[in-house]
């Protein structure tokens, strides 16, 4: 079942970046984890329901906060990326390790925020 709920904002550690998510995807990984099909996926996702309360691993958004040790990103940077295994991109805010698969969006590219 998919539902909208209030969840606590993620914590930002010294090496983390807090992203306000502007766009995300629903891909086959999300669908497999949500449905538990094929059945073997339940070994990874959870036997009766997904272990991760918020799915989603692809995102685009804007950096809202950076940890004390972060050097690659700054508040206000427009970014996009992929969070492997941690999920959470279907939420309003996502905490991402600085070393994750994430990059800044070039200034000459625009997107329309919904």
Phi, psi and omega in degrees: 000138176255134179212159176262131182212156173278130177232154179297145175295144181291150178280148179248117177275181182301329184252019185249160178236130176265122182248130169276114187284124176260330182210148178211177179235163166242112184244184185294332176296313178301315181296317179296317179294320181292317185274337184074023181233135001294157190304324182299339180297337180295338175296331181262322189269338184128139185290315184256330180205162181300137176293322181279122181289334180232118180272188179102127179231356176246138186208161168218143181180204184230139180290125180258330184204147175233148176289164184300330185262003182285131180238340185276339186229155178227157176305133180099342178299136171273129186226162170218158180180191185220127176255112183284117171076333184281332184058191177110355184286351177273011177257171179290325179234146182223130175263125186234134174297142181305326182277004180289172178287087183214143180217161176280151176271125180303145182301330182279359175258134179239156172216153182265125179280134181286000000 
